[in-house]
XYZ file of C-alpha atoms in Angstrom:
749
model
C -96.392 67.473 -132.704
C -94.819 64.715 -134.816
C -92.495 62.494 -132.779
C -89.490 61.104 -134.355
C -89.247 58.268 -131.807
C -86.657 55.516 -132.174
C -84.167 57.802 -134.022
C -82.045 58.722 -130.983
C -78.280 58.599 -130.912
C -75.464 59.347 -133.199
C -75.751 57.588 -136.633
C -72.238 58.336 -137.750
C -70.059 55.546 -139.040
C -66.173 55.679 -138.390
C -64.152 55.492 -141.505
C -60.720 55.702 -139.911
C -58.938 56.677 -136.500
C -55.380 57.539 -136.565
C -52.737 57.383 -133.567
C -52.641 61.096 -133.268
C -56.327 61.372 -132.584
C -57.510 62.349 -135.906
C -60.982 60.847 -136.627
C -62.544 60.539 -139.961
C -66.234 59.576 -139.878
C -69.255 59.644 -142.091
C -72.451 61.089 -140.599
C -74.573 60.546 -143.678
C -73.451 63.620 -145.308
C -70.118 62.276 -146.588
C -66.715 61.554 -144.960
C -65.484 64.283 -142.658
C -61.730 63.841 -142.449
C -59.077 65.202 -140.127
C -61.426 65.856 -137.091
C -58.740 66.215 -134.584
C -59.121 66.978 -130.883
C -57.531 70.443 -130.165
C -58.057 72.646 -127.266
C -60.020 75.760 -127.955
C -61.901 74.070 -130.860
C -65.256 72.379 -131.185
C -64.894 69.619 -133.833
C -68.560 68.526 -133.496
C -70.109 72.115 -133.224
C -72.157 71.220 -130.085
C -71.026 74.322 -128.117
C -68.706 72.193 -125.870
C -64.941 72.617 -126.509
C -62.904 69.615 -127.370
C -60.872 69.807 -124.261
C -64.062 69.721 -122.170
C -65.491 66.505 -123.769
C -62.070 65.115 -123.767
C -59.711 63.622 -126.488
C -60.024 60.060 -125.099
C -63.549 59.905 -123.852
C -66.171 57.743 -125.588
C -69.157 57.888 -123.082
C -71.508 55.611 -125.127
C -68.800 53.223 -126.261
C -69.828 53.599 -129.853
C -66.209 54.093 -131.135
C -66.638 57.759 -131.765
C -64.867 60.116 -129.283
C -67.112 62.540 -127.513
C -65.563 65.524 -129.079
C -66.733 64.167 -132.373
C -69.916 62.818 -131.202
C -72.987 65.119 -131.374
C -74.815 62.823 -128.915
C -72.025 61.581 -126.465
C -74.400 59.553 -124.205
C -76.668 58.281 -127.058
C -79.810 59.320 -125.344
C -81.371 61.022 -128.400
C -80.983 64.402 -126.975
C -77.922 66.263 -128.722
C -75.045 67.478 -126.581
C -75.863 70.906 -127.769
C -79.208 70.783 -125.836
C -77.822 68.613 -122.764
C -75.205 71.155 -122.032
C -72.461 70.797 -119.559
C -74.464 71.511 -116.374
C -74.826 68.662 -113.863
C -78.479 68.966 -113.020
C -78.566 66.105 -110.599
C -75.216 66.607 -109.029
C -74.023 63.258 -109.608
C -70.655 64.264 -111.091
C -71.593 63.761 -114.702
C -72.405 66.596 -116.873
C -75.727 66.399 -118.663
C -74.336 65.651 -121.996
C -72.838 62.421 -120.608
C -75.707 61.602 -118.340
C -78.793 59.885 -119.894
C -80.962 60.753 -116.983
C -79.921 64.265 -116.242
C -82.364 64.880 -113.449
C -82.118 61.305 -112.014
C -85.893 60.906 -111.927
C -85.842 57.388 -113.369
C -87.084 58.656 -116.880
C -84.288 58.708 -119.507
C -83.801 61.979 -121.265
C -84.809 60.612 -124.561
C -88.100 59.588 -123.062
C -88.647 63.085 -121.773
C -87.522 65.134 -124.901
C -88.904 62.579 -127.297
C -87.668 64.250 -130.492
C -84.602 65.656 -129.007
C -85.136 69.248 -130.190
C -84.927 71.041 -126.775
C -88.418 72.257 -127.047
C -91.359 71.350 -124.775
C -93.698 69.733 -127.103
C -95.859 72.412 -128.989
C -95.819 74.848 -126.011
C -94.578 77.967 -127.544
C -92.474 80.762 -125.952
C -93.726 83.592 -128.085
C -96.938 84.360 -129.562
C -97.335 83.159 -133.116
C -93.951 81.323 -133.072
C -93.655 78.782 -135.871
C -92.484 75.454 -134.665
C -91.391 72.558 -136.883
C -93.818 69.623 -136.339
C -96.546 71.647 -134.673
C -99.641 73.283 -136.050
C -99.499 76.747 -137.403
C -100.894 79.388 -135.107
C -102.190 82.889 -135.524
C -99.951 85.847 -134.732
C -101.565 86.027 -131.246
C -101.739 82.217 -131.004
C -100.109 79.837 -128.717
C -100.014 76.141 -127.848
C -103.220 74.299 -126.499
C -103.834 75.492 -122.985
C -101.590 78.527 -123.315
C -102.619 82.182 -123.737
C -100.844 85.144 -125.452
C -99.877 87.861 -122.823
C -97.773 90.819 -124.113
C -96.176 88.666 -126.769
C -95.369 85.756 -124.555
C -97.200 82.552 -124.249
C -98.254 81.554 -120.747
C -97.877 79.393 -118.860
C -94.513 78.323 -120.215
C -95.149 74.813 -119.082
C -98.523 73.219 -119.852
C -99.471 69.631 -120.078
C -101.930 70.111 -122.873
C -99.403 71.419 -125.332
C -96.681 69.094 -124.005
C -97.316 66.406 -126.694
C -96.189 63.774 -124.122
C -92.838 65.466 -123.326
C -91.537 66.455 -120.060
C -88.509 68.425 -118.948
C -85.317 66.279 -118.873
C -83.880 68.807 -116.297
C -86.664 68.681 -113.779
C -87.992 65.645 -111.922
C -91.479 67.395 -111.620
C -92.256 69.307 -114.873
C -95.584 70.668 -113.683
C -95.607 72.672 -110.602
C -98.015 71.331 -108.042
C -98.568 68.078 -110.034
C -97.188 64.662 -110.165
C -93.579 63.638 -110.646
C -92.672 62.922 -114.246
C -92.248 59.233 -113.269
C -95.961 59.133 -112.290
C -97.292 60.707 -115.396
C -99.173 58.867 -118.197
C -96.462 59.846 -120.786
C -94.934 56.470 -120.548
C -97.044 55.337 -123.429
C -95.223 57.808 -125.802
C -91.916 56.214 -125.436
C -89.869 54.292 -128.069
C -91.397 51.299 -129.593
C -90.453 48.111 -127.886
C -88.659 49.943 -124.942
C -91.345 49.069 -122.439
C -93.029 46.384 -124.288
C -96.773 46.671 -124.126
C -96.347 50.084 -122.384
C -94.596 51.843 -125.250
C -95.760 52.971 -128.677
C -97.421 49.990 -130.292
C -95.539 48.521 -133.315
C -97.373 47.954 -136.467
C -96.847 45.929 -139.786
C -97.468 47.905 -143.113
C -98.463 46.121 -146.339
C -98.798 47.592 -149.810
C -100.240 47.010 -153.312
C -98.984 48.793 -156.333
C -101.918 47.599 -158.359
C -104.528 48.593 -155.715
C -102.630 51.784 -154.733
C -103.045 51.154 -151.085
C -100.945 50.710 -147.901
C -102.471 48.943 -145.016
C -101.443 49.144 -141.188
C -101.955 45.722 -139.598
C -101.350 44.226 -136.189
C -97.756 43.014 -136.045
C -97.543 39.382 -137.137
C -100.722 39.396 -139.241
C -100.527 37.248 -142.316
C -101.119 39.015 -145.581
C -101.238 37.912 -149.207
C -102.214 39.493 -152.477
C -104.510 37.613 -154.729
C -104.071 36.937 -158.414
C -107.561 37.886 -160.099
C -108.608 35.903 -163.243
C -108.993 38.265 -166.108
C -108.642 41.543 -164.119
C -110.083 44.705 -165.393
C -108.507 48.057 -164.778
C -108.169 49.178 -161.203
C -109.170 45.573 -159.833
C -106.895 44.290 -157.077
C -107.413 42.159 -154.004
C -105.714 40.866 -150.914
C -106.453 38.961 -147.708
C -105.094 38.963 -144.289
C -105.639 36.668 -141.254
C -106.040 36.837 -137.645
C -106.025 33.356 -136.127
C -105.697 33.532 -132.481
C -108.464 31.682 -130.373
C -109.779 35.139 -129.247
C -109.208 37.014 -132.618
C -110.785 35.025 -135.480
C -110.959 37.463 -138.403
C -110.664 36.840 -142.022
C -109.684 40.127 -143.665
C -109.988 41.346 -147.124
C -109.296 44.560 -149.380
C -110.702 44.763 -152.726
C -110.144 47.603 -155.374
C -112.648 47.885 -158.222
C -113.984 50.685 -160.541
C -116.383 52.981 -158.841
C -119.873 53.780 -160.533
C -119.629 57.356 -159.308
C -118.184 59.610 -156.562
C -120.935 58.990 -153.925
C -119.613 56.713 -151.207
C -123.116 55.893 -149.817
C -124.267 54.654 -153.077
C -121.119 52.593 -153.473
C -121.702 51.172 -149.946
C -125.245 50.227 -150.843
C -123.981 48.258 -153.860
C -121.446 46.455 -151.766
C -124.129 45.446 -149.214
C -126.307 44.296 -152.218
C -123.488 42.214 -153.657
C -122.983 40.478 -150.502
C -126.686 39.924 -149.916
C -126.883 38.388 -153.397
C -124.380 35.543 -152.545
C -126.231 32.257 -152.885
C -126.869 30.313 -149.783
C -126.336 33.411 -147.443
C -129.001 35.620 -145.852
C -127.785 39.194 -145.071
C -129.339 41.671 -142.591
C -127.974 45.206 -142.239
C -127.174 45.965 -138.615
C -125.654 49.248 -139.553
C -125.400 51.238 -142.774
C -122.311 52.875 -141.550
C -121.377 56.492 -141.154
C -120.676 58.756 -144.179
C -117.397 60.661 -143.404
C -114.411 62.096 -145.087
C -111.387 59.902 -144.762
C -108.155 61.020 -143.070
C -106.869 61.737 -146.561
C -110.154 63.588 -147.544
C -111.798 60.935 -149.709
C -115.543 60.356 -149.351
C -116.119 57.097 -147.397
C -118.688 55.115 -145.505
C -117.212 53.420 -142.488
C -118.234 50.708 -140.100
C -120.937 49.009 -142.204
C -122.112 45.948 -140.419
C -124.060 43.044 -141.929
C -125.060 39.705 -140.311
C -124.802 36.843 -142.563
C -126.598 33.524 -142.016
C -125.049 30.757 -144.339
C -127.157 27.717 -145.169
C -124.317 25.458 -144.148
C -121.596 25.634 -141.468
C -118.262 26.901 -142.550
C -115.217 28.755 -141.404
C -114.843 32.628 -141.569
C -112.036 32.288 -144.213
C -114.385 30.436 -146.550
C -117.035 32.946 -146.431
C -114.488 35.647 -146.820
C -113.184 34.069 -149.970
C -116.813 33.893 -151.377
C -117.227 37.619 -150.591
C -114.122 38.625 -152.383
C -115.267 36.748 -155.507
C -118.794 38.503 -155.239
C -117.219 41.897 -155.017
C -114.913 41.223 -157.900
C -117.597 39.501 -159.996
C -114.934 36.760 -160.788
C -112.700 34.215 -159.293
C -109.042 34.336 -158.145
C -106.268 31.969 -158.997
C -105.307 31.827 -155.254
C -107.475 32.194 -152.060
C -107.076 33.241 -148.479
C -106.713 30.663 -145.638
C -109.746 28.533 -144.647
C -108.347 26.301 -142.043
C -108.689 28.316 -138.643
C -111.602 29.177 -136.529
C -114.989 27.192 -135.771
C -117.359 25.947 -138.512
C -120.553 28.094 -137.824
C -123.490 29.415 -139.675
C -123.973 32.841 -138.470
C -121.316 35.472 -139.192
C -120.784 39.257 -139.094
C -118.992 41.366 -141.767
C -117.878 44.864 -141.103
C -116.310 47.008 -143.863
C -115.322 50.353 -145.083
C -116.270 51.688 -148.556
C -113.821 54.485 -149.935
C -114.127 56.357 -153.129
C -110.835 57.642 -154.694
C -110.648 60.617 -157.363
C -109.140 58.197 -159.741
C -112.214 56.308 -160.241
C -111.753 53.283 -157.933
C -113.665 52.123 -154.940
C -111.728 50.321 -152.291
C -113.548 48.045 -149.838
C -111.632 46.820 -146.733
C -113.284 44.652 -144.145
C -113.374 41.414 -142.040
C -115.618 38.323 -141.530
C -115.839 36.747 -138.093
C -118.103 34.310 -136.281
C -121.130 36.493 -134.873
C -120.657 35.038 -131.468
C -117.022 36.354 -131.280
C -117.944 39.611 -132.955
C -120.707 40.449 -130.426
C -118.456 39.602 -127.375
C -116.949 42.815 -126.022
C -114.601 40.700 -123.831
C -112.920 39.141 -126.944
C -110.499 40.797 -129.316
C -112.412 40.022 -132.469
C -114.879 42.766 -132.184
C -111.944 45.475 -131.789
C -110.132 44.039 -134.789
C -113.276 44.236 -136.983
C -113.720 47.909 -135.792
C -110.073 48.649 -136.689
C -110.302 47.329 -140.104
C -113.767 48.824 -140.945
C -113.241 52.281 -139.506
C -110.988 53.303 -142.311
C -107.881 54.337 -140.225
C -105.628 51.516 -141.325
C -105.981 52.358 -144.911
C -103.837 54.819 -146.913
C -102.409 55.355 -150.511
C -99.242 53.797 -151.511
C -97.382 56.987 -151.420
C -98.356 57.847 -147.792
C -95.904 57.459 -144.902
C -96.557 57.075 -141.120
C -95.456 58.859 -138.019
C -95.964 58.871 -134.285
C -98.227 61.181 -132.334
C -98.887 61.673 -128.596
C -101.891 63.577 -127.406
C -102.296 64.854 -123.726
C -105.608 66.029 -122.509
C -107.549 66.499 -119.258
C -110.923 64.896 -119.253
C -113.290 67.949 -118.582
C -116.451 66.012 -118.296
C -118.064 62.601 -119.091
C -119.931 62.488 -122.292
C -123.425 64.060 -122.346
C -126.332 63.119 -124.694
C -129.998 63.949 -125.052
C -131.909 61.325 -127.129
C -135.327 61.670 -128.903
C -136.991 58.591 -130.149
C -139.745 58.911 -132.785
C -141.782 55.693 -132.713
C -144.231 54.335 -135.365
C -147.250 52.910 -133.559
C -148.705 50.940 -136.475
C -149.705 47.454 -135.943
C -147.074 46.162 -138.187
C -144.435 47.613 -135.809
C -145.765 45.841 -132.685
C -143.096 43.276 -132.525
C -140.388 45.860 -133.515
C -141.433 48.087 -130.640
C -141.506 45.194 -128.225
C -137.917 44.244 -129.471
C -136.786 47.827 -128.457
C -138.476 47.187 -125.162
C -136.775 43.863 -124.561
C -133.313 45.432 -125.262
C -133.855 48.679 -123.333
C -132.239 47.339 -120.306
C -129.105 46.429 -122.076
C -129.254 49.740 -124.041
C -129.489 51.761 -120.887
C -126.708 49.471 -119.270
C -124.465 50.023 -122.191
C -124.792 53.769 -121.804
C -124.110 53.779 -118.127
C -121.133 51.471 -118.556
C -119.603 53.912 -121.081
C -120.126 56.722 -118.596
C -122.655 58.351 -120.742
C -124.823 61.080 -118.924
C -127.905 60.603 -120.854
C -131.623 61.306 -120.872
C -134.350 59.919 -123.331
C -137.557 61.402 -124.827
C -140.241 59.563 -126.805
C -142.444 60.915 -129.567
C -145.149 59.285 -131.752
C -145.957 59.903 -135.401
C -149.870 60.619 -135.337
C -151.336 63.166 -137.542
C -152.751 66.326 -135.973
C -156.323 66.414 -137.291
C -156.864 62.663 -136.774
C -160.694 61.945 -137.055
C -162.889 60.563 -134.203
C -163.030 57.904 -132.842
C -159.188 57.796 -132.863
C -159.158 61.389 -131.386
C -162.240 62.521 -129.240
C -164.066 65.663 -130.333
C -162.343 68.961 -129.309
C -158.887 67.404 -129.109
C -156.014 67.074 -131.573
C -152.699 65.619 -131.496
C -149.717 67.921 -130.578
C -147.039 67.589 -133.095
C -143.711 66.591 -131.399
C -145.597 65.702 -128.184
C -143.194 63.905 -125.707
C -144.387 60.996 -123.381
C -143.553 61.497 -119.735
C -145.797 59.046 -117.728
C -146.196 55.454 -117.423
C -148.301 54.337 -120.322
C -150.740 51.478 -120.304
C -150.888 48.984 -123.232
C -152.566 50.300 -126.499
C -156.316 50.055 -126.514
C -157.123 50.241 -130.215
C -159.015 51.754 -131.952
C -160.080 54.276 -129.233
C -156.627 54.928 -127.719
C -155.845 58.675 -127.123
C -153.419 58.360 -124.377
C -151.271 61.584 -125.093
C -148.424 60.652 -122.747
C -149.273 63.271 -120.177
C -149.861 67.019 -119.938
C -148.090 68.802 -122.796
C -146.986 71.619 -120.522
C -145.051 69.016 -118.521
C -143.231 67.386 -121.563
C -139.698 66.495 -120.512
C -136.794 64.113 -120.956
C -136.730 60.855 -119.008
C -133.700 59.998 -116.778
C -131.733 56.740 -116.654
C -133.673 55.816 -113.492
C -136.910 55.973 -115.373
C -136.349 52.950 -117.734
C -139.944 51.650 -116.772
C -141.486 54.823 -118.235
C -139.339 54.663 -121.173
C -140.316 51.214 -121.992
C -144.031 51.824 -121.667
C -143.726 54.937 -123.970
C -141.894 52.989 -126.547
C -144.677 50.327 -126.516
C -147.407 52.869 -126.600
C -146.243 56.205 -127.895
C -148.520 59.337 -127.571
C -151.832 58.808 -129.452
C -152.656 56.377 -132.029
C -151.354 57.128 -135.539
C -153.880 55.172 -137.450
C -151.731 54.325 -140.287
C -150.664 57.920 -140.770
C -146.844 57.787 -140.438
C -145.699 61.477 -139.970
C -142.279 60.575 -138.540
C -140.420 63.276 -140.278
C -142.845 66.040 -139.008
C -142.748 64.708 -135.326
C -138.886 64.545 -135.447
C -138.611 68.103 -136.506
C -141.330 69.520 -134.148
C -140.110 67.430 -131.027
C -136.740 68.840 -131.607
C -137.987 72.475 -131.725
C -140.073 71.931 -128.596
C -136.975 71.090 -126.582
C -135.133 74.278 -127.734
C -133.424 76.584 -126.909
C -130.906 74.647 -124.915
C -130.950 75.350 -121.227
C -129.162 74.174 -118.148
C -131.043 72.422 -115.259
C -134.289 72.196 -117.173
C -135.741 68.720 -117.819
C -137.832 70.129 -120.786
C -134.902 71.425 -122.635
C -131.672 70.072 -124.352
C -128.654 70.681 -122.167
C -126.013 73.102 -123.516
C -123.068 70.590 -123.660
C -125.313 67.662 -124.743
C -124.999 65.741 -128.089
C -128.549 65.580 -129.557
C -129.552 62.418 -131.281
C -132.663 61.485 -132.938
C -133.635 57.682 -133.349
C -136.639 57.143 -135.618
C -138.252 53.696 -135.999
C -140.767 53.117 -138.762
C -141.353 50.362 -141.139
C -143.084 52.707 -143.794
C -142.226 55.487 -146.123
C -142.962 58.936 -144.344
C -146.615 59.930 -145.330
C -145.453 63.244 -146.472
C -143.376 61.636 -149.203
C -145.602 58.686 -150.278
C -148.793 60.368 -151.638
C -148.488 64.022 -150.965
C -150.391 63.812 -147.777
C -149.565 66.670 -145.407
C -150.755 68.953 -142.836
C -149.461 72.419 -141.747
C -147.034 72.139 -138.829
C -146.467 74.821 -136.287
C -143.004 75.821 -137.625
C -143.670 78.368 -140.329
C -140.505 77.557 -142.235
C -141.757 74.048 -143.117
C -143.118 73.059 -146.628
C -146.795 73.867 -147.264
C -147.381 70.827 -149.315
C -146.225 67.161 -149.316
C -144.613 65.554 -152.299
C -145.170 62.039 -154.010
C -142.441 60.012 -155.253
C -142.946 57.285 -157.861
C -139.998 54.960 -157.288
C -140.191 54.456 -153.489
C -139.533 50.723 -153.782
C -136.140 51.347 -155.245
C -132.966 51.509 -153.399
C -131.994 54.452 -155.389
C -134.577 57.081 -156.339
C -134.969 58.224 -159.929
C -133.120 61.538 -160.356
C -136.354 63.730 -160.568
C -137.670 62.074 -157.318
C -134.340 62.662 -155.585
C -134.345 66.295 -156.513
C -137.852 66.585 -155.083
C -136.857 64.881 -151.842
C -133.694 67.082 -151.452
C -135.689 70.307 -151.945
C -138.420 69.034 -149.522
C -136.039 68.031 -146.753
C -134.181 71.365 -146.733
C -135.653 72.569 -143.405
C -134.752 69.381 -141.679
C -131.306 69.457 -143.002
C -131.001 73.020 -141.824
C -132.235 72.187 -138.359
C -130.260 68.896 -137.782
C -127.178 70.260 -139.587
C -127.026 73.263 -137.193
C -127.527 75.960 -139.725
C -131.342 76.834 -138.820
C -131.912 80.632 -139.062
C -133.453 80.668 -135.498
C -131.858 77.856 -133.678
C -128.358 77.586 -135.343
C -126.058 75.005 -133.641
C -128.645 74.377 -130.871
C -130.530 72.224 -133.185
C -127.609 70.262 -134.559
C -128.324 66.536 -134.137
C -127.305 63.102 -135.369
C -130.214 61.218 -136.990
C -130.360 57.431 -136.850
C -132.931 55.299 -138.545
C -134.374 51.718 -137.838
C -136.555 50.885 -140.626
C -136.514 49.789 -144.314
C -133.147 49.697 -145.879
C -132.017 48.427 -149.335
C -132.875 44.695 -149.305
C -135.217 44.825 -146.379
C -137.815 41.878 -146.477
C -140.558 43.381 -144.321
C -140.643 47.230 -144.666
C -140.676 49.995 -147.258
C -137.428 51.724 -148.028
C -137.202 54.768 -145.663
C -136.338 57.470 -148.287
C -136.335 60.734 -146.621
C -135.250 59.270 -143.346
C -132.226 57.729 -144.945
C -131.317 61.203 -146.570
C -131.329 62.641 -143.045
C -129.076 59.904 -141.801
C -126.644 60.402 -144.599
C -126.525 64.067 -144.173
C -125.973 64.108 -140.254
C -123.564 61.207 -140.119
C -125.896 58.726 -138.492
C -126.452 55.193 -139.100
C -129.469 53.126 -140.422
C -130.323 49.566 -139.660
C -132.764 47.023 -141.028
C -135.921 46.745 -138.929
C -136.485 43.322 -140.218
C -133.706 41.636 -138.160
C -134.645 39.178 -135.588
C -133.218 40.998 -132.701
C -132.362 44.743 -132.618
C -130.103 44.428 -129.648
C -126.776 44.687 -131.507
C -127.989 47.576 -133.562
C -129.032 49.517 -130.582
C -125.569 48.790 -129.056
C -124.072 50.245 -132.091
C -126.177 53.345 -132.003
C -125.424 53.897 -128.307
C -121.566 53.516 -128.920
C -121.864 56.061 -131.907
C -123.787 58.536 -129.708
C -121.417 58.017 -126.953
C -118.345 58.690 -129.210
C -120.030 61.836 -130.629
C -120.569 63.067 -127.018
C -117.049 62.331 -125.859
C -114.803 65.304 -125.089
C -111.640 63.115 -125.614
C -111.066 63.946 -129.169
C -107.756 63.214 -130.863
C -105.714 65.866 -132.705
C -105.131 63.507 -135.765
C -106.845 60.508 -137.026
C -104.982 57.621 -135.630
C -104.244 54.061 -137.034
C -106.656 52.982 -134.300
C -105.028 49.394 -134.024
C -101.898 51.341 -132.735
C -103.654 53.078 -129.940
C -102.125 53.023 -126.416
C -103.901 54.924 -123.621
C -102.945 55.828 -120.071
C -104.746 57.799 -117.368
C -102.518 59.222 -114.709
C -99.935 56.487 -114.257
C -102.353 53.515 -115.290
C -102.300 52.169 -118.726
C -105.766 51.002 -120.010
C -106.760 47.975 -122.110
C -108.858 48.219 -125.256
C -112.234 47.184 -123.819
C -115.929 48.108 -123.841
C -116.230 46.406 -120.366
C -113.316 47.889 -118.430
C -111.027 50.238 -120.509
C -110.924 52.441 -123.482
C -112.375 52.280 -127.050
C -112.097 54.319 -130.199
C -114.991 55.587 -132.094
C -113.767 56.403 -135.608
C -116.978 58.441 -136.716
C -116.130 61.121 -134.053
C -112.396 60.427 -133.696
C -112.741 60.169 -129.959
C -111.968 57.953 -127.071
C -114.629 56.467 -124.701
C -114.060 54.873 -121.423
C -116.131 52.050 -120.078
C -116.126 50.772 -116.590
C -113.253 53.053 -115.590
C -114.158 55.875 -113.289
C -112.079 58.771 -114.422
C -112.277 61.917 -112.426
C -112.875 65.359 -114.150
C -109.381 66.916 -114.427
C -107.492 63.486 -114.643
C -104.384 63.576 -117.013
C -104.742 61.349 -120.049
C -102.268 60.476 -122.863
C -102.995 58.501 -125.956
C -100.022 57.536 -128.249
C -100.589 56.286 -131.838
C -99.198 56.068 -135.194
C -100.898 57.920 -138.006
C -100.654 58.618 -141.762
C -98.731 61.791 -142.604
C -100.991 63.126 -145.369
C -103.586 64.666 -143.093
C -104.319 67.951 -141.351
C -104.555 68.450 -137.651
C -108.298 68.291 -136.439
C -109.588 71.422 -134.676
């Protein structure tokens, strides 16, 4: 339900008041003359006779007598809804009492939009309700059911939209009092300071056709471009506090096409081409549809190492010039923050149907960007996740989402690891960061399990595989592995009939399996095939079975390889177990290019159809059971040590995963980004609309949480969910999230 907060009270302006009690006033629809207090009449049409309201009474002291005032106590709830009853027995009728039930919560903070309804909880099945989503003829509000034409229960927290009953101190039978509920975060902006709806600033550009939502007090300025072409525009904004050093930017330029992933890759390339800067892709970002249904890639992350120390604002100005391909007559501020050489840039790339691409992002010192205890990382998230960007014509409103946390997020994760010699240091890097990876998952209350597969070919010749043995495609490692013993290593990771997922308590086995996956691949990287077959081997889903994916788990695949899949490089192939797979490999001619030739891309698309069907949840046998998010650590556009991972990258794009450059010195931050994305996808705390994430306020029971990945809540834009870190939330806890959002979007099912 849309909340019209901050609009309570009568907005009429008195034009004149005569000695005989005749009042003329303007309620916005024109002057209403000769409204005179007369017994038996109801001048303000509120259902309360003039003589009851009194000819001389002016409860809210606004100069308008109660008999002519539709909201006599100025509490935001009209007199017609308040009525003449005295709910709390204090001698004041409800229409004159701004806390009718005397529960310590003003009526206007219980009936937030003053419509007399209880959020989007419906009375009759199929009932249309302004500001609420349309329901089917037998439909009701969230948490209600239709029984004999009536919606039950009449009062339900999940469809309340943060509202409570102004006439009851305890709205929910058997629950907490209204004063103890988390609905306080839905109240009018500024009323409770940090505990109310968070105020935001909105900035616009007519040339760029954008509207931005920024933290209140953020400095913003448009840039004057030298020789601007059509659709070109730019602006900068600054976060300058000691804990929040972010140099923001937004650029509009002509798009090459309508594919957001291609545009995002071009943006990364433009930044990487800046002289004196070395760029490494920590995350390619997630391919999504924006809140206003435009193709976008959100949360792209690059590490930038400059040849000389400088401030974030200076590097941001250089990036803006690189994205425009020309200079600007004015620049953003360069006089705040530390002088450093290592930075992080995060950005969104959004393609509009008018032929423009908009890039919005922020630059910050890497040390601050990586610190979850600082505000910098959350500002970068809010800028780059796309929730603060809209068209110039869009407007904003407030929402309040209540929900009960049913369960903690659940995920089963399959790793597919390339064991080639060139990957030795990369596998060790994953091992070195495994402890932090596990700790981040535990901190986020993620209920997770891990599985590890290799990439070896099936009929691998002796001496790699002894006579009479063959590699099992998709074989999982489930025992403590020794170090690789090349070239005679045939450690298969344990009896195939006992393949299973590893528990969080088995980090030592996980590390050994990453360092030495099943078999020795002998330069035969069949990662695509093993990813498919490993997934099929753990289906169908089943509860309480360590060998199968759990029914409620989000399935994630992480592939790590520095080479093109063998099945795409030269047509090498072997027949897998699954009959729906292709019978032959393919060979692409332009595998070293960021973008494949059209003919090669068509071949890849056709070849990958079974993978996209399985991981997209449309497989004819496995259906939604096989749905997975594919992530890739390997060769991306601009990688200095790896082949571009075509095929893998296509699956990442198709499933909404992320890709990262395997050539980076330390995979730690990439692994953190991946586990955060997986946790968000697995979270059951999904919001009804896409919020302006910087405006979020969240409370659990009667405690407001801070934005934190250490001890509080965070927002994951890819999945539009909340995650909770370091906060023990019991199943069934009542949670409320308030936020501002753009109007031009549909409710999310």
